[in-house]
Coordinates of C-alpha atoms in Angstrom, one line a residue:
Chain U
X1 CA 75.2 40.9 102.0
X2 CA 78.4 42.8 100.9
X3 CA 77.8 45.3 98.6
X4 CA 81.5 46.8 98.6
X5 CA 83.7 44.5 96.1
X6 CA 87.4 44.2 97.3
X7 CA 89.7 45.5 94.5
X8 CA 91.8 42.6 93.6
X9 CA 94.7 43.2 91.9
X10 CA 94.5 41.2 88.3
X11 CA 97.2 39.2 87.2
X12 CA 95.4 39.2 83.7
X13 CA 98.6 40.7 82.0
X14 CA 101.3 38.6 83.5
X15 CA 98.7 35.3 82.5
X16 CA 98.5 36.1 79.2
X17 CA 102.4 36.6 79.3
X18 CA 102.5 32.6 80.5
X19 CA 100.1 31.8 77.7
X20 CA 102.1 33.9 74.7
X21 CA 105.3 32.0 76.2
X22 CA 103.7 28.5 75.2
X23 CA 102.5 29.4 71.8
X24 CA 98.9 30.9 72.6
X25 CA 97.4 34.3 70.3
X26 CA 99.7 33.0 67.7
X27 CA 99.1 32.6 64.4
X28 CA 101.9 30.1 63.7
X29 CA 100.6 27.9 66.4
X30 CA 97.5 26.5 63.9
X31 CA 98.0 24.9 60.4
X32 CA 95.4 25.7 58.0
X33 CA 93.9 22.7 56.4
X34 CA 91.2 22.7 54.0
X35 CA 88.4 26.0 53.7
X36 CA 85.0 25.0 55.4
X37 CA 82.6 27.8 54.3
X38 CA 82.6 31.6 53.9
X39 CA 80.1 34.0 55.3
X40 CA 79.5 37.6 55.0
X41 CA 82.2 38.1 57.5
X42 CA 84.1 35.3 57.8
X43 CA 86.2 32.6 56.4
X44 CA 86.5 29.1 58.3
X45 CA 89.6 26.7 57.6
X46 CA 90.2 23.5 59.2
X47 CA 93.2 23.8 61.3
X48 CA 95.6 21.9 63.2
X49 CA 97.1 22.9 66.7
X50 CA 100.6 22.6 67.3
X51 CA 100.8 22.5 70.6
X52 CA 97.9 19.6 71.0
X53 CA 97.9 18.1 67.5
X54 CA 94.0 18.5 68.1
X55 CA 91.6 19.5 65.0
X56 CA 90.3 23.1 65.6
X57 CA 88.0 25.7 63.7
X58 CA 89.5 28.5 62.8
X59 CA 87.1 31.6 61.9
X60 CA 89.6 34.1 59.9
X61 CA 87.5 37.4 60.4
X62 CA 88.9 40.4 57.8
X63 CA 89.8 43.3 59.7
X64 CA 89.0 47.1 58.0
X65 CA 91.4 48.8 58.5
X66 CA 89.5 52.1 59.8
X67 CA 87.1 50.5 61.6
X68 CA 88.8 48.0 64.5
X69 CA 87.1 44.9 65.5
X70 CA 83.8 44.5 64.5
X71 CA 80.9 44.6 66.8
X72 CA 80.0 40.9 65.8
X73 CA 83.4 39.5 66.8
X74 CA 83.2 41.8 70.0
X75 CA 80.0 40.3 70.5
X76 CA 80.9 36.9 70.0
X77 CA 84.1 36.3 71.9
X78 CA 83.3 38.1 75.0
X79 CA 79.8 36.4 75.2
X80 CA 81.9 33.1 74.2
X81 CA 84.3 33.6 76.8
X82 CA 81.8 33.6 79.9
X83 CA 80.2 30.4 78.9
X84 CA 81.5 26.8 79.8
X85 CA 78.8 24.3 79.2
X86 CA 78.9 21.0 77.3
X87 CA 76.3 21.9 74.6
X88 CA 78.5 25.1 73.5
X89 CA 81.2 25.3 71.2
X90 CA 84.7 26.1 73.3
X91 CA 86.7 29.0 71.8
X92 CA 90.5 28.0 72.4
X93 CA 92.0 31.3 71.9
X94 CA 92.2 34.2 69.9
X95 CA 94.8 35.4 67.5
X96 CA 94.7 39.1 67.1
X97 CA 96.8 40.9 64.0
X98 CA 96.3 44.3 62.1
X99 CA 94.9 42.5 59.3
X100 CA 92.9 40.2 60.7
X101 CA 91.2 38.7 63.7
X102 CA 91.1 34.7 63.9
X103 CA 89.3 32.8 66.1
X104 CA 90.0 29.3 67.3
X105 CA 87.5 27.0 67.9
X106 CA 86.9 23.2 68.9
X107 CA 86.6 21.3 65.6
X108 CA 83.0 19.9 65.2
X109 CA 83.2 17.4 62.3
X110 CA 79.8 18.1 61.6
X111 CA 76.8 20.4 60.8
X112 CA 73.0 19.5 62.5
X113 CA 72.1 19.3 59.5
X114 CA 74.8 16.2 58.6
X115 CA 74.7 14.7 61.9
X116 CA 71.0 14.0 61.6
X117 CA 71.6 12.6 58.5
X118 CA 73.9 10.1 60.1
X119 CA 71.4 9.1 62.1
X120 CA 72.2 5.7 60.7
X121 CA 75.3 4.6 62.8
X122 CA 74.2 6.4 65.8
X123 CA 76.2 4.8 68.7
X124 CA 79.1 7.4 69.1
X125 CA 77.6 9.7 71.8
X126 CA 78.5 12.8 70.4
X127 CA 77.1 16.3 71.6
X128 CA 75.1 18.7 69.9
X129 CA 77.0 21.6 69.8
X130 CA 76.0 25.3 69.7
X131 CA 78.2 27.4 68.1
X132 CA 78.2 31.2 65.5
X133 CA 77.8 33.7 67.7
X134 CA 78.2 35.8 65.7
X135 CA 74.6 37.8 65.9
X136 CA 74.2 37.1 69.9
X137 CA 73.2 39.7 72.4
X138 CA 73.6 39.8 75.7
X139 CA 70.6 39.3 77.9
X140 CA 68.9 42.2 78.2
X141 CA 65.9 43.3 79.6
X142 CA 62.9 43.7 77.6
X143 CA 63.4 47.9 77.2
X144 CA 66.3 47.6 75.1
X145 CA 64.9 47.5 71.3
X146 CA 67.5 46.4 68.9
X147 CA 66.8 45.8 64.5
X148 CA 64.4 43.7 64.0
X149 CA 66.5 42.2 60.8
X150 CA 67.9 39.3 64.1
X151 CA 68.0 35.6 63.6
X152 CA 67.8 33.7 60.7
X153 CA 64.3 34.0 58.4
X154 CA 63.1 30.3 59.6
X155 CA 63.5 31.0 63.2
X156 CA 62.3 34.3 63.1
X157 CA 58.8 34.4 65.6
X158 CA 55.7 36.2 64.1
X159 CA 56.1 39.3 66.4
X160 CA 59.8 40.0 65.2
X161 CA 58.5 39.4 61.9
X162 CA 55.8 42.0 62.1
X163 CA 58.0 44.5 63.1
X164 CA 58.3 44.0 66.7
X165 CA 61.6 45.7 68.0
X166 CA 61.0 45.1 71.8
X167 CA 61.7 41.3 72.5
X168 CA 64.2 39.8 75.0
X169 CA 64.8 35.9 75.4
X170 CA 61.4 34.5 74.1
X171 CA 62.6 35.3 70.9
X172 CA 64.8 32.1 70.9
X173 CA 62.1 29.8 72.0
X174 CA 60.2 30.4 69.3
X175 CA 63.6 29.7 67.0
X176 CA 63.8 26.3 69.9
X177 CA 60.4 25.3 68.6
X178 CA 61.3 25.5 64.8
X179 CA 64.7 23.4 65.3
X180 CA 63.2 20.9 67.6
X181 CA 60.8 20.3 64.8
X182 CA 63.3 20.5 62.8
X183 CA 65.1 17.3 64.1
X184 CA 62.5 15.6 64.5
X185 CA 61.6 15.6 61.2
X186 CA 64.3 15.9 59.2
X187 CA 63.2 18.8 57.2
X188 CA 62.3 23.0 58.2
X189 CA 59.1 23.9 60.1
X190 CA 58.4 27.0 58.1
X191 CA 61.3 27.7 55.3
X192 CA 60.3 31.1 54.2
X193 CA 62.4 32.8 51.9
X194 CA 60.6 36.3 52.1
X195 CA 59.4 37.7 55.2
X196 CA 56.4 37.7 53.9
X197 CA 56.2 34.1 52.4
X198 CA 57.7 32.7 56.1
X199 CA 54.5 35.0 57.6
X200 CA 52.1 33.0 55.2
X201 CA 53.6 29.7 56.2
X202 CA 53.3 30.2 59.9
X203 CA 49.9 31.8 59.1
X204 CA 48.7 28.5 57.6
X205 CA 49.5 26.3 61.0
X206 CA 48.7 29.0 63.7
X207 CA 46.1 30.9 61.8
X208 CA 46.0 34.4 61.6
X209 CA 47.6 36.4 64.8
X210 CA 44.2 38.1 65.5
X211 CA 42.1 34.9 65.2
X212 CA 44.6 32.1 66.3
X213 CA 43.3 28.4 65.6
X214 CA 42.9 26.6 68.8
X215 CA 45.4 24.4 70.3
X216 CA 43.7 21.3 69.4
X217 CA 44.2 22.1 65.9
X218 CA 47.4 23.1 65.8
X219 CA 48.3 19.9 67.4
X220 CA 46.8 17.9 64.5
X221 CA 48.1 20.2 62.0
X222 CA 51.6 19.3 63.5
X223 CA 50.8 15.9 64.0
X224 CA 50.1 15.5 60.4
X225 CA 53.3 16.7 59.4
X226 CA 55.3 14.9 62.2
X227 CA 54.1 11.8 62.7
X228 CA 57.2 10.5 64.6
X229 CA 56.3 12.7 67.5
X230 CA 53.9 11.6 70.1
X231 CA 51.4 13.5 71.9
X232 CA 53.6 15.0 74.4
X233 CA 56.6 16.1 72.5
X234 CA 53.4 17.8 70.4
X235 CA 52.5 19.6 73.3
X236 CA 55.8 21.1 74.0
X237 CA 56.2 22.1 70.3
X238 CA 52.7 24.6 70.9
X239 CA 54.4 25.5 74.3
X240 CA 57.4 26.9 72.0
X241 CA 55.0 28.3 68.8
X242 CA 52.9 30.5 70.9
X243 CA 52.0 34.3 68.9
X244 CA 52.7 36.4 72.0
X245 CA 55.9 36.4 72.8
X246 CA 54.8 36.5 76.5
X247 CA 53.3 32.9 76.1
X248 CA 55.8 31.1 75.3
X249 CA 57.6 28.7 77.6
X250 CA 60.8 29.7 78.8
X251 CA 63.6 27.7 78.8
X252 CA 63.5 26.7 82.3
X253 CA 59.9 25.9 82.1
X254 CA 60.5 23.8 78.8
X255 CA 62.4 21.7 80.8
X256 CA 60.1 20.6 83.6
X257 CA 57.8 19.6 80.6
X258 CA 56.1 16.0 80.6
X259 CA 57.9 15.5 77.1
X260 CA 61.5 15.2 79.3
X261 CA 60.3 13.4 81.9
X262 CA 61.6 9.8 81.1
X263 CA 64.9 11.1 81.0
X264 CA 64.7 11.0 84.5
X265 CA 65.4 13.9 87.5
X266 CA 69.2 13.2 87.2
X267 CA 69.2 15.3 84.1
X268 CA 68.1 18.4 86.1
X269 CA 71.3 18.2 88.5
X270 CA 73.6 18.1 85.6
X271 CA 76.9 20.8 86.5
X272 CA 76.4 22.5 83.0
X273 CA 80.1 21.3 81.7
X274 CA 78.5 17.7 82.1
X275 CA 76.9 15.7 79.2
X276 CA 73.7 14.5 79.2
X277 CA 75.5 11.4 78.1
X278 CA 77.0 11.0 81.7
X279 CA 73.8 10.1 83.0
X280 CA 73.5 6.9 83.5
X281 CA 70.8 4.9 81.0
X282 CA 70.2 7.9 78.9
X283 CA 72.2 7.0 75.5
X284 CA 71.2 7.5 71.3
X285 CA 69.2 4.7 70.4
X286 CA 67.4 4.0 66.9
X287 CA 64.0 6.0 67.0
X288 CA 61.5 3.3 68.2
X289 CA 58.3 5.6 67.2
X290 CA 56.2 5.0 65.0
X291 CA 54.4 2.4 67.1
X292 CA 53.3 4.5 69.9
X293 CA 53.9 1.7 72.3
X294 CA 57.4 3.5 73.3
X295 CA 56.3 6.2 75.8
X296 CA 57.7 4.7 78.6
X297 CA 61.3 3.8 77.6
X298 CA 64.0 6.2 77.7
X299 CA 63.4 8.8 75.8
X300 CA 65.2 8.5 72.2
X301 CA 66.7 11.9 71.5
X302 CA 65.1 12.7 68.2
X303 CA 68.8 13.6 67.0
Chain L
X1 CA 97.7 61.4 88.5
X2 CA 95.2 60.4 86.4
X3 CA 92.3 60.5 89.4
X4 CA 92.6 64.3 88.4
X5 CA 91.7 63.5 85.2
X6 CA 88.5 61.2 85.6
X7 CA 85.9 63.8 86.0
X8 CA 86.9 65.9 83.4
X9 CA 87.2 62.8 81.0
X10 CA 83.6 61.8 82.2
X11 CA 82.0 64.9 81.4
X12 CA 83.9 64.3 77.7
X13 CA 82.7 61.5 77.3
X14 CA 79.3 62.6 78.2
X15 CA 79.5 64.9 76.3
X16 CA 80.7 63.1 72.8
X17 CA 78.2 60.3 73.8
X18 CA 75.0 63.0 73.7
X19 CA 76.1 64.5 70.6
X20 CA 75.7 61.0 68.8
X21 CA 72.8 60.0 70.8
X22 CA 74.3 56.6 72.3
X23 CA 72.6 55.0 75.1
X24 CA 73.2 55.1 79.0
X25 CA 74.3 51.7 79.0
X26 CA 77.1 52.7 76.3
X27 CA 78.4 55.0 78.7
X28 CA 78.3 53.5 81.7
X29 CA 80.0 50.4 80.3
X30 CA 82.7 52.4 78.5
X31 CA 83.3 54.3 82.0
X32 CA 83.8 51.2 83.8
X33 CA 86.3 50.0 81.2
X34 CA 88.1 53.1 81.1
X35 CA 88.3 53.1 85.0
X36 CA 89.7 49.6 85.0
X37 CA 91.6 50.1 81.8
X38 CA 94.0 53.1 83.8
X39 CA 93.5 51.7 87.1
X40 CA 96.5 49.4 85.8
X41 CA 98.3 51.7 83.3
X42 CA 99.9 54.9 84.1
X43 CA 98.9 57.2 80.8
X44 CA 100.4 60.4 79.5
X45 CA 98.0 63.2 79.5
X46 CA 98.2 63.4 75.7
X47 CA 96.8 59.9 75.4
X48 CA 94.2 60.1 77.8
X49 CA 91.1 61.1 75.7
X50 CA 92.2 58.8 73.2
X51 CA 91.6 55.6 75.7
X52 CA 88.9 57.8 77.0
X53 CA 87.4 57.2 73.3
X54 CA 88.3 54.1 72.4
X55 CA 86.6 52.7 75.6
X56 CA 83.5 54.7 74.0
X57 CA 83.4 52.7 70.7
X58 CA 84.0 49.5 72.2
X59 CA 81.2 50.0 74.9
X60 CA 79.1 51.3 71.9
X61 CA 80.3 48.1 69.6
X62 CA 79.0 45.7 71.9
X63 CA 76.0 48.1 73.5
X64 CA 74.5 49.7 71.0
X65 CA 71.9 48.6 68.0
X66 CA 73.0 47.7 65.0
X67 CA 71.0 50.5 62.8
X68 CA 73.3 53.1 65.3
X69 CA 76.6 51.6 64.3
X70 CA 77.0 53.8 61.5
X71 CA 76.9 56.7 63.8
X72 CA 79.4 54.8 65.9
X73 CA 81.6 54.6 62.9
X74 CA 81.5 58.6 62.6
X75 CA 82.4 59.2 66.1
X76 CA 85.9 57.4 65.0
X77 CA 85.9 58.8 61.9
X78 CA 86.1 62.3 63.3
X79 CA 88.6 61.9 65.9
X80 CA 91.8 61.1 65.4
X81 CA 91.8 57.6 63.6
X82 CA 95.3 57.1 63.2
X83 CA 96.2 54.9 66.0
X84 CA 92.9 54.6 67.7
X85 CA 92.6 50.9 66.1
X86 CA 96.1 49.9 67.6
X87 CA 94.8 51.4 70.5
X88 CA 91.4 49.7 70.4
X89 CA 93.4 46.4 69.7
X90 CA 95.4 46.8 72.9
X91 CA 92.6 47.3 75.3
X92 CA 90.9 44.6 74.1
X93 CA 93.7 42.1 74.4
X94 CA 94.2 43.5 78.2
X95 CA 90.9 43.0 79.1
X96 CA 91.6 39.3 76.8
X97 CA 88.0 40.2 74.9
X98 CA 85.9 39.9 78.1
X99 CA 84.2 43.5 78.4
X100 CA 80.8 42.2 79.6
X101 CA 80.3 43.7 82.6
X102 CA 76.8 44.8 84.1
X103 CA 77.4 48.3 84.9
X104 CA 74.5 50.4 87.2
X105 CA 73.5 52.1 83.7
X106 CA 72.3 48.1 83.0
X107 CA 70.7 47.4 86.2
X108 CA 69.4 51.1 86.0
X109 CA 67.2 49.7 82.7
X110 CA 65.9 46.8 84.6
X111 CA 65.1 49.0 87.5
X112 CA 63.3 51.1 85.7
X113 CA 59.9 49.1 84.8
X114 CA 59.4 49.4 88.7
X115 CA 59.7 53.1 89.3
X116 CA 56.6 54.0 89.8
X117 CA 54.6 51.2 91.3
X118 CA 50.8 51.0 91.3
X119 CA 50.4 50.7 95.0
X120 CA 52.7 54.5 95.4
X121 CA 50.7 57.6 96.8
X122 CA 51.1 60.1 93.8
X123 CA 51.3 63.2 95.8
X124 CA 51.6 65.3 92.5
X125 CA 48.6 66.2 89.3
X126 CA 50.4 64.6 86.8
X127 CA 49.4 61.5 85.7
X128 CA 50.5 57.9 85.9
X129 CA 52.5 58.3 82.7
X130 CA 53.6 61.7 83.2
X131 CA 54.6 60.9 86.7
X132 CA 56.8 57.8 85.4
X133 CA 58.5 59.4 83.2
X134 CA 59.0 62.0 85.8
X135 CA 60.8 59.8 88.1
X136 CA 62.7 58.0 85.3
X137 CA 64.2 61.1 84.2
X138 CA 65.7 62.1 87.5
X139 CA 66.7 58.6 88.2
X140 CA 69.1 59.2 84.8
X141 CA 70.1 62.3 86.0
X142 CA 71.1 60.5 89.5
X143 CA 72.7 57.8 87.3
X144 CA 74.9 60.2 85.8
X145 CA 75.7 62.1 88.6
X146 CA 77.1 58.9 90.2
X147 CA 79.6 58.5 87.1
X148 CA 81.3 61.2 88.7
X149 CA 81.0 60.1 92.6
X150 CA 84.7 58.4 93.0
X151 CA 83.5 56.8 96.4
X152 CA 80.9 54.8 94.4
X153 CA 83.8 53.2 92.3
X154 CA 83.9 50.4 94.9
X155 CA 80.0 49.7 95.1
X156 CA 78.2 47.4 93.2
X157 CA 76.4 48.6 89.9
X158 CA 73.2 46.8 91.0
X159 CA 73.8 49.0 94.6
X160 CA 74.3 52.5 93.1
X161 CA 71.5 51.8 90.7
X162 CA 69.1 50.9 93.8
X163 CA 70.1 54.4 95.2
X164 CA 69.4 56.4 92.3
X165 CA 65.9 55.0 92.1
X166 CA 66.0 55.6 95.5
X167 CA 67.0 59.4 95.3
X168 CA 64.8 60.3 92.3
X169 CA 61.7 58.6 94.2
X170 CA 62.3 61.0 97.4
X171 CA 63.3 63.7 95.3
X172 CA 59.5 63.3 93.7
X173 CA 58.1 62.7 97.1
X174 CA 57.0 59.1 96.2
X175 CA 55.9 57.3 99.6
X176 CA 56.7 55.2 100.7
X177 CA 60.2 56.0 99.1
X178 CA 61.2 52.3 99.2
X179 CA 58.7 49.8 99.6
X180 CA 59.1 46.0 99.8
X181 CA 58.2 45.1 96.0
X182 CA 61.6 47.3 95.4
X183 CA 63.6 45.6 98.0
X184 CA 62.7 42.6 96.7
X185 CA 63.5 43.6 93.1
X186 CA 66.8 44.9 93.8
X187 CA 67.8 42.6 96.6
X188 CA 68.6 45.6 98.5
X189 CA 66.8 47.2 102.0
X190 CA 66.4 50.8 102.3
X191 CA 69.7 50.8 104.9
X192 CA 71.6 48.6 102.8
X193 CA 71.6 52.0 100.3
X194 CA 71.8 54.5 103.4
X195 CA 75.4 54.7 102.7
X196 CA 75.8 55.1 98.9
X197 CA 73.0 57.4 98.8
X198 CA 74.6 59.7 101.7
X199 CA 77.5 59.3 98.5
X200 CA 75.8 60.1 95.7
X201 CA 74.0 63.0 97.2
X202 CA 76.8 64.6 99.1

């Protein structure tokens, strides 16, 4: 093993020189079309490239003056920037001015929320898409405590919610769990709108954190309330909504579960840039459920 | 030139980073930045600290929790402000945004769940706990002291974290000083570390 790194020289600067000569960290590069949304700390536009003539996202972040780039939009283009895979949002390029800090995303003509609602003509073989950054940490080890005020109320998990400061990535499986419902059914697991009221509601399914409900009826609980899922996608679900943060299955894990398994063993050899859709036999189909006879044809992704 | 300057920027740093209480992680991050930052500029003396700080806050920005940002902002807000955001907007754009780098102070935290291991001969009366703590105290101290070592510049963060653990477990007399479970761990033997820790110690 080498543990002495050779210093090469970088050629970052004269790069980035190439890339300014073609129109790149440019503001005059993008047209902005129409206003998608506005957060607390951001505007997005529509926007056209001129160099591509591709739709992009651009996130138009408001610079104060005294205090620099923000720690979200450090955050969020340097975590960004290290990840290539074909279920995350690409971030073209960045355009950096003393007013304000635009960031240039692929253009995703839709929200979860609306492509599941399209469900309908389902034959385009789009990707899900992560994308917002915005509030992501690194990957830390579990010594680090950060606020506890992370992730959206819905996808919160019980510890976080009770005050738990100490949590690393089984935080997000419990979030994993919530949206997978989520899909499936068309409509939130547990949409709290008060820490306490989204306590209550995962109270009702789980029971109380000192006297849990066993699995068995949790699974009927959730059965009742998803009846499109069968018996084994039901059984990942309680994999994800575990109370300890120590039980829940990690991603990895998730993924060697029965529920995936008629997707086949290609899926697990996928290069991360690859979509699943490259696969070959694994495609969107119309949700056959409801009769349970399906369990042994290609999985429908409950998109 | 600038070499001449490190270690009395270091200590600065240091120094402004204890007053408001930011992490090791912080530091260590905005050390590495700094290193790299001026291993490709040549900087006029006057504008040294300046870097020196704006390294900090970015380090911090992306480190540090988000109820300690406020404290963050005071650290610019007392020090010269004027410029430091062109300043921060230029280091940035030369690193193009990616500052992410795992730095020993980051392996140091994963490290340190393991320093004391249940199967280790506690040759001292403290307890367990106390005896932890112990160890993890002098492995920060050996963590900082390697900030300054310029030799360990070219070893891996991962490496001169493994040889701090290393030092503060012989320094409490921990035995054996480097058993397999922290091999294993840190992917390192105990002569892969012979040389930084004949480094860090010199």
């Amino acid at each position: 093993m080498r543990i002495i790194d050779e210093q090469k020289p970088l050629s970052r600067a004269s790069r980035r020189q190439s890339m300014s000569e073609i129109g790149f960290g440019r503001m005059e590069t993008y047209t902005k079309l129409d206003k998608l949304g506005q957060g607390t700390y951001a505007t997005v536009f529509k926007g056209k490239s001129r160099l591509t003539d591709n739709l992009v996202a651009l996130k138009e972040i408001r610079l104060e003056h005294e205090e620099g780039a923000p720690c979200t939009a450090i955050r969020e283009v340097s975590l960004l920037k290290e990840l290539r895979h074909a279920n995350i949002v690409t971030l073209h390029d960045i355009v950096h001015t003393e007013r304000s800090l635009t960031l240039v995303f692929e253009y995703l003509d839709k929200d979860l929320k609306q492509y599941m609602d399209d469900r309908g003509n389902m034959l385009s073989m789009n990707n899900v898409k992560l994308a917002d950054f915005g509030l992501a940490r690194a990957k830390s080890v579990p010594t680090k405590t950060y606020s506890n005020e992370v992730v959206t109320l819905w996808y919160r998990p019980p510890d976080v919610l009770l005050g738990s400061t100490e949590y690393s990535t089984q935080i997000d499986m419990w979030g994993v769990g919530c949206i997978f419902f989520e899909m499936a059914c068309g409509r939130p697991l547990f949409p709290g709108s008060t820490v306490d009221e989204e306590l209550c509601l995962i109270f009702r399914v789980l029971g109380c954190p000192e006297t849990p409900l066993p699995v068995a009826s949790v699974s009927d609980t959730l059965l009742s309330r998803a009846p499109r899922l069968h018996q084994d996608a039901i059984s990942l679900l309680t994999c994800f909504l575990a109370y300890e943060a120590k039980a829940r299955v990690s991603a990895s894990d998730g993924m060697r579960h029965i529920y995936f398994k008629s997707l086949g063993p290609e899926v697990h050899l996928l290069p991360d840039v690859a979509s699943i859709f490259s696969v070959p036999g694994i495609q969107l189909s119309p949700d056959p459920s409801i009769s349970k006879s399906s369990k042994n044809r290609r999985l429908s992704m409950l998109l | 030139f600038q070499l001449g300057y490190r270690s009395d920027l270091v200590d600065w740093l240091r120094c402004v980073a204890d007053k408001y209480k930011l992490c090791t992680v912080t530091v260590h991050l905005a050390v590495f930045l700094m290193d790299r930052f001026m291993d490709h500029h040549s900087i006029c003396e006057s504008k040294l600290c300046a870097i020196g700080l704006v390294c900090l806050l970015i380090a911090a920005k992306f480190e540090e929790r988000d109820n300690r940002l406020n404290e963050v902002k005071e650290v610019l807000n007392c020090n010269f402000r004027e410029g430091l955001v062109t300043l921060e907007h230029l280091v940035l754009s030369w690193f193009d945004w990616t500052i992410n780098f795992p730095t020993a102070g980051h392996f140091a935290e994963h490290y340190m769940r393991h320093a004391v291991l249940p199967s280790d001969k506690n040759p001292t009366r403290m307890s367990e706990h106390g005896l932890r703590q112990t160890v993890i105290g002098s492995l920060m101290d050996y963590l900082n002291m390697s900030l300054k070592a310029m030799p360990l510049l070219v070893v891996r963060g991962s490496a001169v974290a493994a040889c701090c653990l290393l030092a503060a477990r012989r320094r409490h007399c921990l035995s054996p000083s480097w058993p397999p479970p922290l091999a294993s761990i840190t992917g390192y033997t105990r002569s892969q570390l012979a040389e930084p820790l004949r480094i860090l110690l010199k």
